Amino acid sequence: MKKFYVSVLALCSQYVFSQGFVKDSLKENSIDAVVMTGLSKKTFVKDNPLPIKRITAKMMEKTNETNIIDALVQNTPGLVAVKTGPNVSKPFIRGLGYNRVLTLYDGHRQEGQQWGDEHGIEVDSYNIAQAEVIKGPSSLMYGSDAIAGIISFFPYIPVTPNTESLKATSEYQTNNGMVGAGFRWAANKNNWIIATSTSLRFAKNYRNSVDGRVYNTGFNEKNFSLLLGYQKGNNYSHFNITYYDNEQGIPDGSRNPETRQFTKQIHEAEEDVMENRPIVSDKELNSYSLSPLHQNIRHLRIYTNNHYETSIGDFYANVGYQRNNRIEYNHPTQTSQAGMFVRLNTLNYSFRFIPNNTGNFEFSFGANGMLQNNKNKDATDFPIPNYNLTDTGVFAYAKWSKNRWNVSGGVRYDHRNLRWDDFYVATDPATGFDRQVSAGTPDANHQFSAYQKKFNGVSASLGASYKLASQLYIKANIGRAYRAPNITEMASNGLDPGAHIIYLGNKNFDPEFSFQQDLSLIASYRDFSGEINAFNNNMDNFIYLTMLLDKDGKPQTDAQGNRTYQYQQAKARLYGLEAYFALHPQALKGWTLSNSIALVYGFNKNPEFKDKGTNGEYLPLIAPLKWLGKLEKNFTLRKNNWKNITPMVEAEYNAAQNRYLGLNQTESYTPSYFLMNIGISSEWKVGNKSSLMCNLQVNNVFDRAYQSHLSRLKYFEPQETINTGYRGIYNMGRNFALKLVFSY
């Protein structure tokens, strides 16, 4: 029986109330669009020295992807995703990801074991009004973990007084039978704000022309939320709760050696022989029911955002609590016994003061941080210890504007204290599984030794924007960013069942420091618009994973094929560019031709690997060159309430990646591939205040068999099988997607 989940819908953060971005009628790629960076009251794209991409709700609605990160990737050059199946995407900005990309939800940092590969971002995609991607070092406002950039989600908020609205979304995708439905109601009456939303998405195993249906890649996701707030003038106080619950399959790629059909584990590790596993039946492959071996991610968020306008300036105060439960079930004979169960509690806070402008200057001062506690619950695998973390930082920011110039900069100091106690593990004689025990337990193994370490870092940024001509701007920025090592990089010592990785950390790691330069040219005219960004990033103490080999030169694995990876640290350099160009000539009204390209190179600067190429010189998880082109025609209609119809064709080319970390077989070469997508969207007026949007799209029209270089499933084939010319698991094949959105 399905559970019932309730949470309070998150309101937009303090930045949203800069007259309410949801009412913004500017073009989606306009340089005059307002973005909410959090450092000042409002910032235009053209004025911010760092590249910022704004993705509206309508852009996301017209991008039929399986999760919200993939929707952002399709709209943002330089943003890619490390994927573990259709519903699990970890964002990477310019070659950096995990704890180097900070995710914000309504201005609060998202804390949910970001180091993990096998779960996505815990947000309700149907309730996002806008997203922003900031590319480049952003530690100034948010401290550690924003060294590569920020992805900021802004949930819907009813900003217009004395209004009521509702929105219903439904979608279906044929490849994995994904069904999605979301409902939102909101009202703003007599200074009081209320909103509620609920959503459900579920899917079975996806398929492609090489593997057929890929076993254990289905999911079942639920969200429910509620919001209350009070707003009077520019002052407001909001209380919010959100809740996310996702049950997600955990593929391992095991196959029958003779047929390459997927098999399933039915015995515990000690008795499991991969070659003797039974073949998964067609009924199981086509079922919406998840395997008993799956994971469950539950994320609770309770927070308040407040803004007070005074005679001397504006005060902002945000305080929030998050609880993230990550449970992975990997015991086929005792399916209710979790293999890993970690609970992360986070208390985060942010206080900011923006005094009234002094001439051409605007200032901002603030402090923010968090308190964290992580505990292992009833489980049998313990890759990380129980730990406590305190994080605090203070910053000052200034912006000067005059005529054609906008100059901004700031400085920040951060302090982090990370501590964990001794952790002991012993075999439970009743079950045969490991369990956490006290120090005096007979035959106990010392899994983690007590440790404490403090980190300090200074971040700084200086940038400028200059108006070269009407609607033509040049921007430059230099920034120093800081990141403290995360818990897995320092302390991990064991199997993460969902990732199928045995992690080994190093508690002696130093913080990462980044020194990056950005240069941008941005233009927006009636007939064309475009942007080009170039960057260079030099990093000290860069932390990365490399796979270990056994004495025979093969990947070091356990009986289930789980590979062992160890964290390393070295100097690194990343550089590259992103470019976007769109033609929308007024002489050909309604036509738009857009193109984007992104390229990044990453090098390990350890002298040991100089000129070694794939044998250590190249960094892992670097996406190859990507080009995306799109042609669409908007037909404006004025008949029978039919507002418009827009057909489109989209082409995507990913070059071969021959700059990979081949050392110890950590990565392998990935060939190039070309994908074609087509679609058509239309909008109808329903009554005086309502509209209905319909979007039909076909992704991978020619059912191309391909593997993304950043797909973890590419390496999921733990044993030798018959040689068919294919290895690992391939990405999703042809997919028809239909989405309906009703708005009132």
XYZ file of C-alpha atoms in Angstrom:
744
model
C 0.000 0.000 0.000
C 1.374 3.370 -0.965
C 2.257 5.776 1.792
C 0.859 9.285 2.051
C 3.394 12.063 2.111
C 2.892 15.642 3.199
C 5.220 18.617 3.042
C 5.040 22.349 2.806
C 5.743 23.699 -0.671
C 8.878 25.756 -0.643
C 8.465 29.408 -1.381
C 10.878 31.304 -3.501
C 13.799 32.703 -1.589
C 14.360 36.313 -0.762
C 15.657 37.071 -4.237
C 12.392 36.037 -5.847
C 10.601 38.980 -4.352
C 12.567 41.388 -6.483
C 9.163 42.061 -8.028
C 8.577 38.373 -8.755
C 10.505 36.696 -11.523
C 7.581 34.464 -12.413
C 5.978 37.494 -14.060
C 9.030 38.212 -16.171
C 7.943 38.468 -19.796
C 11.404 38.971 -21.260
C 12.756 36.613 -23.854
C 14.162 33.407 -22.436
C 17.705 34.236 -23.545
C 17.505 37.992 -23.007
C 20.528 39.690 -21.489
C 18.068 41.978 -19.685
C 16.616 39.070 -17.729
C 16.769 39.376 -13.952
C 18.635 36.640 -12.085
C 18.741 36.017 -8.345
C 22.372 35.421 -7.396
C 21.823 36.314 -3.742
C 24.647 38.839 -3.466
C 22.559 41.875 -4.395
C 18.885 42.787 -4.608
C 18.743 42.023 -8.301
C 21.223 41.384 -11.087
C 20.852 41.379 -14.858
C 22.487 38.665 -16.936
C 24.444 41.341 -18.797
C 25.859 42.802 -15.559
C 27.000 39.676 -13.745
C 30.665 38.943 -14.533
C 30.127 35.161 -14.332
C 28.195 33.318 -17.054
C 24.610 32.688 -15.921
C 21.982 30.670 -17.752
C 18.334 31.162 -16.817
C 15.974 28.271 -17.597
C 12.286 29.091 -17.280
C 9.463 26.703 -16.441
C 8.245 26.896 -20.035
C 11.666 25.878 -21.349
C 11.677 22.879 -19.014
C 8.108 21.955 -19.963
C 9.104 21.860 -23.628
C 12.097 19.614 -22.896
C 10.827 16.067 -22.454
C 13.501 14.401 -20.343
C 13.215 11.836 -17.558
C 14.625 14.092 -14.820
C 15.105 17.795 -14.217
C 18.917 17.789 -14.454
C 18.735 16.348 -17.984
C 16.264 19.116 -18.872
C 18.779 21.722 -17.701
C 21.590 19.992 -19.615
C 19.636 20.308 -22.875
C 19.303 24.059 -22.300
C 22.747 24.925 -20.891
C 26.063 24.659 -22.777
C 28.818 23.574 -20.394
C 26.474 21.648 -18.109
C 26.547 17.843 -18.411
C 25.468 14.930 -16.232
C 27.038 11.735 -14.947
C 24.205 9.236 -15.354
C 23.229 5.931 -13.779
C 20.115 5.195 -15.805
C 17.317 7.550 -16.892
C 16.360 8.988 -13.504
C 19.791 9.432 -11.893
C 21.828 12.397 -13.136
C 24.578 14.196 -11.219
C 25.344 17.693 -12.601
C 28.850 18.577 -13.789
C 29.908 22.112 -14.715
C 33.016 22.493 -16.865
C 34.374 19.092 -15.919
C 33.672 19.336 -12.174
C 30.831 17.744 -10.222
C 29.640 16.045 -7.023
C 30.595 18.284 -4.066
C 32.087 20.873 -6.407
C 28.668 21.882 -7.797
C 26.422 23.398 -5.157
C 22.694 22.837 -5.565
C 20.387 25.422 -4.023
C 16.677 25.050 -3.398
C 14.959 28.346 -2.644
C 18.289 29.774 -1.508
C 19.126 26.866 0.826
C 21.998 24.527 0.020
C 20.843 21.000 -0.772
C 22.474 18.452 1.538
C 21.829 14.820 0.631
C 25.050 12.789 0.408
C 26.054 14.575 -2.820
C 29.137 12.384 -3.148
C 26.957 9.405 -4.171
C 26.750 8.418 -7.835
C 23.507 6.506 -7.770
C 20.866 9.051 -6.751
C 19.786 12.322 -8.300
C 18.707 15.734 -6.991
C 15.875 15.556 -4.453
C 13.434 18.133 -5.897
C 9.934 18.055 -7.372
C 10.490 18.880 -11.047
C 6.813 19.805 -11.569
C 6.990 22.618 -9.024
C 10.029 24.545 -10.291
C 9.272 28.014 -11.665
C 12.822 28.793 -12.746
C 16.347 27.438 -12.538
C 19.679 29.205 -12.865
C 23.065 27.748 -13.689
C 26.040 29.849 -12.623
C 29.253 28.656 -14.248
C 32.449 29.479 -12.428
C 33.761 29.776 -8.849
C 30.870 30.848 -6.608
C 32.301 30.275 -3.142
C 31.954 33.966 -2.288
C 28.298 33.692 -1.274
C 27.989 30.029 -0.325
C 31.431 28.836 0.762
C 32.766 25.332 0.224
C 31.279 23.151 -2.536
C 30.549 25.961 -5.032
C 34.017 25.754 -6.570
C 32.647 24.822 -10.028
C 29.382 26.725 -9.915
C 25.810 26.668 -8.710
C 22.530 25.152 -9.831
C 19.736 27.088 -8.182
C 16.093 25.965 -8.192
C 13.281 28.412 -7.485
C 9.943 26.784 -6.648
C 6.703 28.447 -7.630
C 5.294 31.205 -5.432
C 2.080 33.233 -5.963
C 3.539 36.762 -5.965
C 0.535 38.644 -7.380
C -1.833 39.933 -4.654
C -5.449 38.762 -4.574
C -5.033 35.978 -7.108
C -5.631 32.253 -7.254
C -3.989 29.773 -9.621
C -3.717 26.092 -10.342
C -1.588 23.954 -12.607
C -1.932 20.318 -13.615
C 0.803 18.408 -15.458
C 0.687 14.919 -16.915
C 3.153 13.071 -19.126
C 3.904 9.670 -20.580
C 7.064 8.258 -22.173
C 6.987 5.063 -24.201
C 10.533 3.762 -23.762
C 10.278 2.958 -20.064
C 6.544 3.533 -19.715
C 7.148 6.538 -17.501
C 3.964 8.077 -16.126
C 4.049 11.462 -14.433
C 1.354 13.622 -12.885
C 1.554 16.792 -10.837
C -0.980 19.198 -9.358
C -0.439 22.616 -7.795
C -2.859 25.117 -6.266
C -1.854 28.524 -4.916
C -3.497 31.696 -3.653
C -2.484 35.166 -2.492
C -5.234 36.827 -0.433
C -5.084 39.740 2.017
C -1.301 39.493 2.385
C -1.475 35.755 3.138
C 0.042 33.195 0.793
C -0.812 29.530 0.587
C 0.143 26.854 -1.930
C 0.014 23.105 -2.147
C 1.399 20.657 -4.663
C 1.641 16.932 -5.137
C 3.268 14.799 -7.808
C 3.948 11.213 -8.760
C 6.333 9.708 -11.321
C 6.985 6.026 -11.919
C 8.622 3.958 -14.650
C 9.707 0.439 -15.495
C 13.021 -0.672 -17.004
C 14.223 1.347 -19.987
C 15.316 -0.290 -23.225
C 17.691 0.064 -26.172
C 18.479 -1.885 -29.327
C 21.545 -3.633 -27.830
C 20.454 -4.657 -24.332
C 16.690 -4.810 -24.696
C 15.171 -3.843 -21.373
C 17.835 -2.972 -18.798
C 17.039 -4.766 -15.576
C 16.434 -2.802 -12.375
C 16.366 0.724 -13.809
C 12.767 1.546 -12.881
C 11.750 4.040 -10.215
C 8.817 5.312 -8.177
C 8.976 8.929 -7.019
C 6.482 10.875 -4.896
C 6.316 14.495 -3.703
C 3.772 16.404 -1.661
C 4.077 19.953 -0.357
C 2.312 22.831 1.356
C 3.282 26.461 1.956
C 2.181 29.289 4.244
C 3.457 32.852 4.205
C 2.735 36.464 5.014
C 3.752 39.354 2.775
C 3.174 43.059 3.224
C 4.852 45.405 0.817
C 8.408 44.205 0.345
C 8.524 42.519 3.743
C 7.685 38.851 4.105
C 8.018 35.839 6.314
C 7.570 32.331 4.976
C 7.476 28.910 6.527
C 8.021 25.945 4.227
C 8.155 22.156 4.268
C 8.953 19.852 1.344
C 9.180 16.086 1.198
C 10.668 13.846 -1.490
C 10.454 10.045 -1.627
C 12.080 8.007 -4.384
C 12.422 4.248 -4.718
C 15.048 3.578 -7.355
C 16.305 0.381 -8.940
C 19.997 -0.500 -8.578
C 21.349 -2.091 -11.783
C 24.509 -4.180 -11.573
C 24.809 -5.364 -15.182
C 25.261 -9.081 -14.445
C 24.485 -11.309 -17.450
C 24.351 -14.867 -18.634
C 27.828 -15.617 -20.081
C 26.410 -17.323 -23.196
C 23.446 -15.103 -24.115
C 24.233 -11.744 -22.423
C 20.702 -11.729 -21.009
C 20.426 -9.930 -17.689
C 20.566 -12.071 -14.564
C 19.645 -11.383 -10.949
C 21.205 -12.078 -7.582
C 19.268 -14.571 -5.421
C 21.984 -15.627 -2.943
C 23.993 -13.659 -0.415
C 27.556 -12.631 -1.249
C 29.231 -15.707 0.235
C 27.147 -18.100 -1.884
C 26.632 -15.947 -4.953
C 28.247 -17.203 -8.172
C 27.608 -14.684 -10.925
C 27.839 -17.205 -13.755
C 25.067 -19.274 -12.120
C 22.593 -16.475 -11.518
C 19.112 -17.062 -13.061
C 18.063 -15.085 -16.130
C 15.564 -12.297 -15.495
C 12.178 -13.210 -16.980
C 10.376 -11.085 -19.571
C 7.614 -10.525 -17.029
C 10.072 -8.997 -14.568
C 11.736 -6.901 -17.259
C 8.381 -5.409 -18.302
C 7.008 -4.902 -14.795
C 6.558 -1.628 -12.924
C 7.391 -3.507 -9.718
C 10.875 -2.791 -8.437
C 13.337 -5.521 -7.575
C 13.745 -6.231 -3.844
C 17.305 -4.972 -4.399
C 16.728 -1.238 -4.697
C 17.338 2.011 -2.880
C 15.015 4.436 -1.128
C 15.882 8.132 -0.849
C 13.727 10.257 1.462
C 14.434 13.965 1.882
C 12.613 16.229 4.338
C 13.178 19.975 4.257
C 11.731 22.485 6.775
C 12.812 26.099 6.489
C 11.881 29.730 6.799
C 12.846 32.704 4.612
C 12.447 36.256 5.900
C 13.028 39.749 4.552
C 12.685 43.058 6.410
C 13.081 46.455 4.771
C 14.276 49.224 7.095
C 15.369 52.824 6.791
C 19.042 51.783 6.660
C 18.777 48.783 4.363
C 17.452 45.278 3.851
C 17.839 42.348 6.229
C 17.499 38.724 5.110
C 17.377 35.722 7.422
C 17.052 32.105 6.293
C 17.124 29.080 8.575
C 16.425 25.502 7.534
C 16.537 21.888 8.623
C 17.036 18.894 6.316
C 16.891 15.181 6.998
C 18.113 12.835 4.293
C 17.593 9.083 4.616
C 19.501 6.973 2.124
C 18.641 3.278 2.302
C 20.010 0.621 -0.039
C 18.637 -2.913 0.032
C 21.105 -5.481 -1.318
C 20.273 -8.707 0.539
C 18.203 -11.070 -1.656
C 17.427 -13.520 1.164
C 16.480 -10.848 3.707
C 14.971 -8.131 1.558
C 13.929 -5.900 4.469
C 17.508 -5.714 5.762
C 19.274 -2.600 4.501
C 22.778 -2.981 3.159
C 23.451 0.710 3.733
C 21.311 3.076 5.795
C 22.693 6.536 6.524
C 20.755 9.451 7.972
C 22.102 12.953 7.434
C 20.702 15.799 9.556
C 21.587 19.349 8.515
C 20.795 22.690 10.123
C 21.680 25.504 7.725
C 21.495 29.262 8.241
C 22.125 32.427 6.256
C 22.000 36.067 7.371
C 22.570 38.983 5.052
C 22.407 42.777 5.208
C 22.291 45.053 2.160
C 22.590 48.718 3.203
C 20.991 51.419 1.130
C 22.987 52.337 -1.956
C 25.715 54.919 -1.497
C 26.068 56.800 -4.747
C 27.082 54.292 -7.401
C 27.954 51.641 -4.831
C 25.974 48.722 -3.505
C 27.252 46.640 -0.608
C 26.309 43.299 0.898
C 27.519 41.658 4.111
C 26.603 38.264 5.458
C 27.315 35.062 7.292
C 26.129 31.534 6.628
C 26.947 27.970 7.481
C 25.596 24.657 8.670
C 25.711 22.010 11.369
C 25.639 18.379 10.250
C 25.291 15.020 11.907
C 25.509 11.737 9.999
C 24.577 8.378 11.528
C 24.678 4.822 10.274
C 21.428 3.080 11.142
C 20.460 -0.621 10.987
C 22.676 -1.754 8.095
C 25.386 -4.231 7.081
C 27.697 -2.039 4.966
C 29.399 1.030 6.412
C 31.349 3.010 3.776
C 31.474 6.196 5.889
C 31.605 6.779 9.665
C 29.199 8.589 11.941
C 30.425 12.172 11.863
C 29.734 15.736 12.989
C 30.500 18.767 10.854
C 30.331 22.485 11.547
C 30.727 24.987 8.756
C 30.684 28.775 8.992
C 31.713 31.651 6.769
C 31.510 35.437 6.543
C 31.657 37.572 3.425
C 31.622 41.129 2.129
C 30.633 42.154 -1.385
C 30.615 45.442 -3.289
C 29.255 46.514 -6.662
C 29.961 49.765 -8.516
C 27.913 50.867 -11.519
C 28.380 53.909 -13.710
C 27.593 54.562 -17.359
C 28.854 51.531 -19.320
C 30.623 49.867 -16.389
C 29.581 47.386 -13.734
C 32.386 46.270 -11.424
C 31.881 43.861 -8.541
C 33.988 41.895 -6.115
C 34.226 40.495 -2.648
C 36.061 38.368 -0.138
C 35.030 35.486 2.131
C 36.535 33.475 4.977
C 35.409 29.901 5.771
C 36.068 27.530 8.644
C 35.061 23.862 8.792
C 35.453 21.359 11.617
C 34.978 17.668 10.795
C 35.053 14.988 13.488
C 34.191 11.320 13.833
C 34.566 8.757 16.616
C 35.842 5.185 16.665
C 33.546 2.841 14.770
C 33.526 -0.932 15.277
C 31.935 -3.702 13.212
C 31.379 -7.378 14.018
C 29.514 -10.290 12.472
C 26.046 -10.902 13.867
C 25.882 -14.674 14.566
C 22.103 -14.687 14.070
C 22.193 -13.267 10.526
C 25.775 -13.658 9.354
C 25.857 -9.963 8.408
C 28.118 -7.255 9.765
C 26.639 -4.809 12.248
C 27.823 -1.812 14.235
C 28.999 -2.752 17.744
C 30.656 -1.163 20.759
C 34.423 -1.156 21.301
C 34.464 -4.052 23.754
C 32.587 -6.528 21.569
C 34.530 -9.777 20.977
C 35.999 -10.145 17.471
C 35.084 -6.544 16.610
C 36.879 -4.932 13.673
C 38.007 -1.323 13.923
C 36.299 0.076 10.791
C 37.099 3.771 11.449
C 39.553 5.333 13.887
C 38.515 8.516 15.681
C 39.719 11.641 13.908
C 39.240 15.387 13.794
C 40.422 17.956 11.301
C 39.841 21.661 10.762
C 39.882 23.446 7.415
C 40.200 27.151 6.646
C 39.895 28.905 3.327
C 39.771 32.377 1.816
C 37.776 33.004 -1.348
C 37.818 36.176 -3.424
C 36.389 37.426 -6.676
C 36.745 40.472 -8.907
C 34.844 40.988 -12.131
C 33.506 43.575 -14.522
C 30.968 44.027 -17.284
C 31.397 46.693 -19.975
C 28.868 47.823 -22.557
C 30.698 47.859 -25.892
C 27.642 48.927 -27.877
C 23.895 48.722 -27.706
C 23.045 45.181 -26.523
C 26.699 44.081 -26.757
C 28.672 43.412 -23.571
C 32.048 42.022 -22.613
C 32.507 40.452 -19.176
C 35.565 39.253 -17.280
C 36.095 37.687 -13.884
C 38.914 36.261 -11.804
C 38.128 34.222 -8.744
C 39.747 32.143 -6.045
C 37.507 29.426 -4.634
C 37.852 26.920 -1.816
C 36.479 23.439 -1.104
C 37.053 21.250 1.926
C 37.290 17.486 1.242
C 34.003 15.649 1.757
C 33.514 12.725 4.098
C 34.034 9.980 1.498
C 37.245 11.527 0.195
C 38.668 11.529 3.706
C 37.164 8.598 5.566
C 35.491 6.084 3.243
C 36.431 2.461 3.834
C 33.936 0.037 2.370
C 31.243 -0.831 -0.143
C 28.567 1.546 -1.360
C 26.019 -1.065 -2.565
C 24.099 1.266 -4.864
C 27.195 2.575 -6.614
C 28.793 -0.919 -6.779
C 32.025 0.739 -5.659
C 34.349 0.024 -2.740
C 35.664 3.469 -1.734
C 38.994 4.119 -0.005
C 39.626 7.624 1.361
C 42.592 9.559 2.747
C 42.169 11.539 5.965
C 45.324 13.578 5.294
C 43.881 15.442 2.303
C 44.177 19.237 2.132
C 41.440 21.580 0.850
C 41.090 22.223 -2.857
C 41.773 25.745 -4.105
C 40.818 27.012 -7.523
C 42.059 30.072 -9.391
C 39.870 30.676 -12.435
C 39.647 33.302 -15.143
C 36.508 33.871 -17.232
C 36.017 36.012 -20.328
C 32.627 36.410 -22.006
C 31.094 38.255 -24.926
C 27.307 38.473 -24.929
C 24.891 40.065 -27.401
C 21.143 40.239 -27.932
C 19.604 41.892 -30.998
C 16.303 41.637 -32.828
C 17.621 39.238 -35.466
C 20.258 37.325 -33.553
C 21.661 36.699 -30.101
C 24.720 34.913 -28.871
C 27.269 34.337 -26.172
C 30.774 32.937 -25.992
C 32.543 32.082 -22.743
C 36.162 31.036 -22.319
C 37.644 29.877 -19.032
C 40.886 28.671 -17.493
C 40.944 26.940 -14.112
C 44.087 26.011 -12.171
C 43.461 23.850 -9.117
C 45.632 22.913 -6.172
C 45.015 19.664 -4.270
C 42.492 18.395 -6.815
C 40.847 15.170 -5.557
C 39.922 12.404 -7.972
C 39.174 8.678 -8.069
C 41.295 6.006 -9.697
C 40.585 2.301 -9.850
C 42.883 -0.251 -8.225
C 44.162 -3.383 -9.984
C 44.888 -6.805 -8.579
C 48.169 -8.711 -8.988
C 47.073 -9.926 -12.442
C 46.472 -6.402 -13.713
C 42.677 -6.763 -13.630
C 40.222 -4.516 -11.752
C 40.275 -5.305 -8.042
C 36.756 -6.564 -7.243
C 34.807 -8.550 -4.682
C 32.663 -11.614 -5.465
C 29.813 -9.467 -6.843
C 32.075 -7.559 -9.223
C 32.161 -4.353 -7.133
C 35.307 -2.465 -8.113
C 37.686 -0.756 -5.692
C 38.519 2.924 -6.157
C 40.925 5.072 -4.170
C 40.964 8.849 -3.884
C 44.109 10.688 -4.990
C 45.203 14.337 -4.854
C 47.241 16.425 -7.324
C 47.429 19.758 -9.116
C 45.065 20.036 -12.078
C 44.140 22.354 -14.901
C 40.858 22.637 -16.778
C 40.114 25.003 -19.636
C 37.615 25.310 -22.434
C 34.752 27.307 -23.856
C 31.008 27.381 -24.416
C 29.273 29.217 -27.220
C 25.641 29.858 -28.073
C 24.263 31.519 -31.204
C 20.650 31.964 -32.295
C 19.099 33.450 -35.419
C 15.553 34.774 -35.071
C 15.187 37.155 -38.050
C 12.202 39.470 -38.015
C 11.912 39.026 -41.786
C 11.196 35.324 -41.171
C 8.804 35.758 -38.294
C 8.567 32.796 -35.949
C 11.711 31.015 -37.190
C 14.565 30.325 -34.763
C 17.816 28.517 -35.488
C 19.975 27.975 -32.424
C 23.360 26.314 -31.993
C 25.496 25.644 -28.951
C 28.881 24.053 -28.459
C 30.858 23.157 -25.353
C 34.395 21.877 -24.939
C 36.520 21.257 -21.859
C 39.977 19.762 -21.374
C 41.219 18.474 -18.026
C 44.829 17.637 -17.119
C 46.453 16.073 -14.084
C 49.535 18.225 -13.404
C 51.330 15.652 -11.277
C 54.851 15.531 -12.825
C 54.647 11.735 -12.729
C 51.991 11.816 -15.463
C 53.470 14.482 -17.727
C 53.048 13.495 -21.395
C 51.527 10.157 -20.343
C 48.223 10.812 -22.143
C 45.569 8.280 -21.179
C 47.961 6.677 -18.685
C 47.358 9.368 -16.083
C 47.668 12.793 -17.720
C 43.947 13.278 -18.396
C 41.380 13.853 -15.669
C 38.407 11.482 -15.328
C 34.774 12.335 -16.077
C 35.513 14.959 -18.728
C 32.796 15.193 -21.367
C 33.870 15.318 -25.028
C 33.007 18.145 -27.397
C 29.244 18.523 -27.704
C 27.247 20.380 -30.358
C 23.499 20.931 -30.152
C 21.475 22.482 -32.962
C 17.770 23.259 -33.043
C 15.420 24.630 -35.703
C 11.866 25.618 -34.816
C 9.002 27.623 -36.293
C 6.342 29.237 -34.162
C 3.020 29.670 -35.937
C 0.803 32.198 -34.172
C -2.852 31.272 -34.591
C -5.995 33.216 -33.804
C -8.678 30.674 -34.551
C -10.885 28.679 -32.189
C -8.735 29.670 -29.174
C -5.718 27.944 -30.730
C -2.857 30.232 -29.699
C 0.187 28.705 -31.409
C 1.846 25.608 -32.766
C 5.625 25.068 -32.875
C 7.304 22.170 -34.687
C 11.013 21.637 -34.061
C 13.909 19.428 -35.071
C 16.993 19.007 -32.897
C 20.369 17.422 -33.612
C 23.024 16.490 -31.061
C 26.601 15.448 -31.785
C 29.001 14.165 -29.143
C 32.564 13.713 -30.345
C 34.712 10.723 -29.483
C 36.481 10.991 -26.155
C 40.079 9.872 -26.528
C 41.287 12.016 -23.616
C 40.278 9.737 -20.759
C 41.839 8.344 -17.594
C 42.914 4.922 -18.790
C 45.321 4.384 -15.902
C 44.362 1.160 -14.092
C 41.409 0.830 -16.504
C 39.551 3.590 -14.654
C 37.944 4.770 -17.918
C 37.916 3.710 -21.552
C 37.604 5.271 -24.995
C 34.101 6.379 -26.023
C 33.198 6.630 -29.733
C 31.266 9.569 -31.164
C 27.533 9.486 -31.748
C 24.821 11.583 -33.396
C 21.236 11.837 -32.147
C 18.150 13.335 -33.746
C 15.076 14.565 -31.889
C 11.833 15.960 -33.304
C 8.811 17.476 -31.648
C 5.777 19.692 -31.859
C 4.148 21.797 -29.168
C 0.914 23.738 -29.160
C -1.068 25.912 -26.812
C -4.796 26.536 -26.565
C -6.782 29.150 -24.691
C -9.376 27.483 -22.457
C -11.941 30.009 -21.290
C -10.880 33.490 -20.246
C -8.145 32.621 -17.743
C -6.919 29.136 -18.615
C -4.586 27.546 -21.140
C -3.568 24.046 -22.187
C -0.104 23.228 -23.525
C 0.582 19.993 -25.379
C 4.107 18.843 -26.218
C 4.870 15.737 -28.287
C 8.511 14.787 -28.768
C 10.512 11.874 -30.124
C 14.029 11.544 -28.727
C 16.665 9.420 -30.490
C 14.476 9.162 -33.582
C 16.697 6.613 -35.333
C 17.042 4.422 -32.214
C 20.808 4.876 -32.208
C 22.756 2.523 -29.926
C 25.277 4.657 -28.028
C 27.080 5.078 -24.732
C 27.669 8.462 -23.185
C 31.190 8.937 -21.872
C 29.663 10.049 -18.565
C 27.345 7.061 -18.220
C 28.362 4.874 -15.282
C 26.394 2.001 -16.838
C 29.024 1.865 -19.578
C 31.200 -0.097 -17.125
C 28.447 -2.307 -15.683
C 29.381 -5.765 -16.955
C 31.227 -7.387 -14.051
C 32.013 -10.746 -15.699
C 33.212 -12.008 -19.059
C 30.444 -12.836 -21.555
C 30.193 -13.958 -25.154
C 31.938 -11.537 -27.523
C 29.223 -9.645 -29.421
C 31.184 -6.458 -29.998
C 29.286 -4.753 -27.188
C 30.355 -4.203 -23.609
C 28.543 -2.582 -20.697
C 25.046 -1.103 -20.781
C 23.886 1.320 -23.476
C 21.829 4.485 -23.141
C 18.120 4.816 -23.799
C 16.795 4.048 -27.273
C 13.950 5.724 -29.164
C 11.479 7.427 -26.839
C 8.100 8.994 -27.642
C 7.091 11.532 -24.988
C 3.778 13.342 -24.510
C 3.258 16.116 -21.961
C 0.101 18.096 -21.129
C 0.119 21.200 -18.916
C -3.107 22.930 -17.850
C -2.745 26.354 -16.231
C -5.307 28.633 -14.622
